[in-house]
Amino acid sequence: MRVVVTGAAGFLGSHLCDRLVADGHEVVGVDNLCTGSRENLAALLEHPRFRFLAHDVTLGLPVEGEVGGVFHLASPASPPDYLALPLETLAVGSTGTRVALDLARRTGARFLFASTSEVYGDPLVHPQPETSWGNVNPIGPRSVYDEAKRFAEALVTATRRAHGVDTRIVRIFNTYGPRMRIHDGRVVSNFVGQALRGEPITLYGSGSQTRSFCYVSDLIEGVLRVFHGTRTDPVNLGNPTEWTIEQLAGLVIRLTGSGSTVVRQPLPEDDPKVRQPDIAVARRELGWEPAVPLEEGLRRTIDDFRARLGPAPSPAGR
């Protein structure tokens, strides 16, 4: 089918475009390059079934002709980005989502919205099932992202109920892999970049806070299973294996062979203490669960970062 992907030049969007083209679809990728990069789409830009449109989805979607699917992934996603672009983040979650839904409604396309585990905030239920309503500070520094995604979920659901648009929602937990921006501010990219540069690894808080890390190819497989499935309520997609941030730092140092030490900084405001998806719904209804272990996925990610960063700095005096 012919599909539209917003946020196509981002980390997840570019991997999704790769997979959709590989599966035989015609893809229109839309991105304003606010945080995305054309380099992520380098393998697709000359492909006959891929078209790139440098455009801001909040200003409309100038896509004509038949469309069978709309994947709405556009949004700043790392804390430094959405803290630097708070109004843009709220706009793409609200106006951008409405525009993408309008395209799906107009063309009769199936619509998939990429939501986030951040809708759970600093969770009161652990691990987090889709039935949890979350614990989000609506005026805290992270609220521009958290509430944009929560509002967008409400908008998607209301549009389905009011107009019969065929919608899907995925709640994405921490995903990592090649093409992550080296300086994007998320924990895996921070740790890998610092370790490869021989810099101290910055550990926020005690390091006992937890995350669950899903490799990008597993995540994209889950997204497509949700898209092709029948469930309209949200579906958690993530790796249920929980790691402390301190454990992750130690693993990155070991896998990179780095001499980096660890330095500690205060935990940012509203930073979740725990994060682990309950993926019972995905297992039961989609037959999906992650297949790539963290160590294997980190090795692939480290290789990608090393290729982009170049040779490691030599120790002083050598």
PDB file of N, CA and C in Angstrom, residues 79 82-83 118 121-122 135-144 146 204-205 209 211 265-273 275:
ATOM      1  N   PRO A  79      14.621  14.450  26.249  1.00  0.00           N
ATOM      2  CA  PRO A  79      14.406  15.582  27.146  1.00  0.00           C
ATOM      3  C   PRO A  79      15.070  16.882  26.711  1.00  0.00           C
ATOM      4  N   TYR A  82      12.768  18.325  23.784  1.00  0.00           N
ATOM      5  CA  TYR A  82      11.446  18.874  24.082  1.00  0.00           C
ATOM      6  C   TYR A  82      11.500  19.975  25.144  1.00  0.00           C
ATOM      7  N   LEU A  83      12.551  20.008  25.953  1.00  0.00           N
ATOM      8  CA  LEU A  83      12.709  21.139  26.876  1.00  0.00           C
ATOM      9  C   LEU A  83      13.145  22.402  26.128  1.00  0.00           C
ATOM     10  N   GLU A 118       5.964   7.593  28.615  1.00  0.00           N
ATOM     11  CA  GLU A 118       5.902   8.788  29.453  1.00  0.00           C
ATOM     12  C   GLU A 118       4.470   9.149  29.847  1.00  0.00           C
ATOM     13  N   GLY A 121       4.038   8.684  33.407  1.00  0.00           N
ATOM     14  CA  GLY A 121       4.717   9.572  34.346  1.00  0.00           C
ATOM     15  C   GLY A 121       5.646   8.810  35.272  1.00  0.00           C
ATOM     16  N   ASP A 122       5.664   9.244  36.534  1.00  0.00           N
ATOM     17  CA  ASP A 122       6.405   8.518  37.573  1.00  0.00           C
ATOM     18  C   ASP A 122       5.422   7.493  38.115  1.00  0.00           C
ATOM     19  N   ASN A 135       0.766   8.877  36.368  1.00  0.00           N
ATOM     20  CA  ASN A 135       1.005   9.826  37.457  1.00  0.00           C
ATOM     21  C   ASN A 135       1.900  10.929  36.907  1.00  0.00           C
ATOM     22  N   VAL A 136       1.265  11.891  36.220  1.00  0.00           N
ATOM     23  CA  VAL A 136       1.992  12.915  35.470  1.00  0.00           C
ATOM     24  C   VAL A 136       1.771  14.282  36.105  1.00  0.00           C
ATOM     25  N   ASN A 137       2.849  15.035  36.254  1.00  0.00           N
ATOM     26  CA  ASN A 137       2.760  16.415  36.712  1.00  0.00           C
ATOM     27  C   ASN A 137       2.406  17.291  35.502  1.00  0.00           C
ATOM     28  N   PRO A 138       1.200  17.864  35.442  1.00  0.00           N
ATOM     29  CA  PRO A 138       0.774  18.567  34.231  1.00  0.00           C
ATOM     30  C   PRO A 138       1.461  19.895  33.998  1.00  0.00           C
ATOM     31  N   ILE A 139       2.201  20.411  34.997  1.00  0.00           N
ATOM     32  CA  ILE A 139       2.901  21.678  34.804  1.00  0.00           C
ATOM     33  C   ILE A 139       4.404  21.547  35.059  1.00  0.00           C
ATOM     34  N   GLY A 140       4.894  20.336  35.193  1.00  0.00           N
ATOM     35  CA  GLY A 140       6.323  20.126  35.394  1.00  0.00           C
ATOM     36  C   GLY A 140       7.090  20.299  34.093  1.00  0.00           C
ATOM     37  N   PRO A 141       8.423  20.288  34.160  1.00  0.00           N
ATOM     38  CA  PRO A 141       9.226  20.522  32.947  1.00  0.00           C
ATOM     39  C   PRO A 141       9.021  19.466  31.869  1.00  0.00           C
ATOM     40  N   ARG A 142       8.684  18.223  32.266  1.00  0.00           N
ATOM     41  CA  ARG A 142       8.484  17.165  31.280  1.00  0.00           C
ATOM     42  C   ARG A 142       7.069  17.161  30.705  1.00  0.00           C
ATOM     43  N   SER A 143       6.203  18.019  31.245  1.00  0.00           N
ATOM     44  CA  SER A 143       4.796  17.959  30.871  1.00  0.00           C
ATOM     45  C   SER A 143       4.564  18.281  29.405  1.00  0.00           C
ATOM     46  N   VAL A 144       5.445  19.077  28.798  1.00  0.00           N
ATOM     47  CA  VAL A 144       5.217  19.432  27.400  1.00  0.00           C
ATOM     48  C   VAL A 144       5.221  18.196  26.505  1.00  0.00           C
ATOM     49  N   ASP A 146       4.937  14.777  27.954  1.00  0.00           N
ATOM     50  CA  ASP A 146       3.987  13.831  28.539  1.00  0.00           C
ATOM     51  C   ASP A 146       2.549  14.188  28.165  1.00  0.00           C
ATOM     52  N   TYR A 204      22.783  10.202  36.794  1.00  0.00           N
ATOM     53  CA  TYR A 204      21.889  11.092  37.530  1.00  0.00           C
ATOM     54  C   TYR A 204      21.234  10.339  38.689  1.00  0.00           C
ATOM     55  N   GLY A 205      21.196  10.981  39.839  1.00  0.00           N
ATOM     56  CA  GLY A 205      20.598  10.353  41.010  1.00  0.00           C
ATOM     57  C   GLY A 205      21.478   9.247  41.554  1.00  0.00           C
ATOM     58  N   GLN A 209      17.478   3.991  39.849  1.00  0.00           N
ATOM     59  CA  GLN A 209      16.270   4.070  39.032  1.00  0.00           C
ATOM     60  C   GLN A 209      16.396   3.099  37.858  1.00  0.00           C
ATOM     61  N   ARG A 211      15.134   1.286  34.008  1.00  0.00           N
ATOM     62  CA  ARG A 211      14.548   1.411  32.683  1.00  0.00           C
ATOM     63  C   ARG A 211      14.574   0.033  32.026  1.00  0.00           C
ATOM     64  N   GLN A 265      25.274  13.268  39.246  1.00  0.00           N
ATOM     65  CA  GLN A 265      24.596  14.553  39.231  1.00  0.00           C
ATOM     66  C   GLN A 265      23.206  14.371  39.841  1.00  0.00           C
ATOM     67  N   PRO A 266      22.574  15.444  40.319  1.00  0.00           N
ATOM     68  CA  PRO A 266      21.231  15.314  40.886  1.00  0.00           C
ATOM     69  C   PRO A 266      20.223  14.805  39.848  1.00  0.00           C
ATOM     70  N   LEU A 267      19.247  14.069  40.314  1.00  0.00           N
ATOM     71  CA  LEU A 267      18.205  13.545  39.438  1.00  0.00           C
ATOM     72  C   LEU A 267      17.321  14.689  38.949  1.00  0.00           C
ATOM     73  N   PRO A 268      17.073  14.781  37.632  1.00  0.00           N
ATOM     74  CA  PRO A 268      16.216  15.862  37.126  1.00  0.00           C
ATOM     75  C   PRO A 268      14.800  15.780  37.700  1.00  0.00           C
ATOM     76  N   GLU A 269      14.137  16.926  37.752  1.00  0.00           N
ATOM     77  CA  GLU A 269      12.776  17.003  38.288  1.00  0.00           C
ATOM     78  C   GLU A 269      11.829  16.106  37.498  1.00  0.00           C
ATOM     79  N   ASP A 270      10.986  15.356  38.222  1.00  0.00           N
ATOM     80  CA  ASP A 270       9.952  14.481  37.658  1.00  0.00           C
ATOM     81  C   ASP A 270      10.521  13.302  36.874  1.00  0.00           C
ATOM     82  N   ASP A 271      11.804  13.023  37.016  1.00  0.00           N
ATOM     83  CA  ASP A 271      12.382  11.867  36.329  1.00  0.00           C
ATOM     84  C   ASP A 271      11.817  10.590  36.955  1.00  0.00           C
ATOM     85  N   PRO A 272      11.232   9.677  36.164  1.00  0.00           N
ATOM     86  CA  PRO A 272      10.617   8.481  36.737  1.00  0.00           C
ATOM     87  C   PRO A 272      11.632   7.602  37.469  1.00  0.00           C
ATOM     88  N   LYS A 273      11.210   7.043  38.589  1.00  0.00           N
ATOM     89  CA  LYS A 273      12.102   6.189  39.372  1.00  0.00           C
ATOM     90  C   LYS A 273      12.157   4.769  38.818  1.00  0.00           C
ATOM     91  N   ARG A 275      10.597   2.108  35.417  1.00  0.00           N
ATOM     92  CA  ARG A 275       9.936   2.054  34.126  1.00  0.00           C
ATOM     93  C   ARG A 275      10.091   0.640  33.580  1.00  0.00           C
TER      94      ARG A 275
END
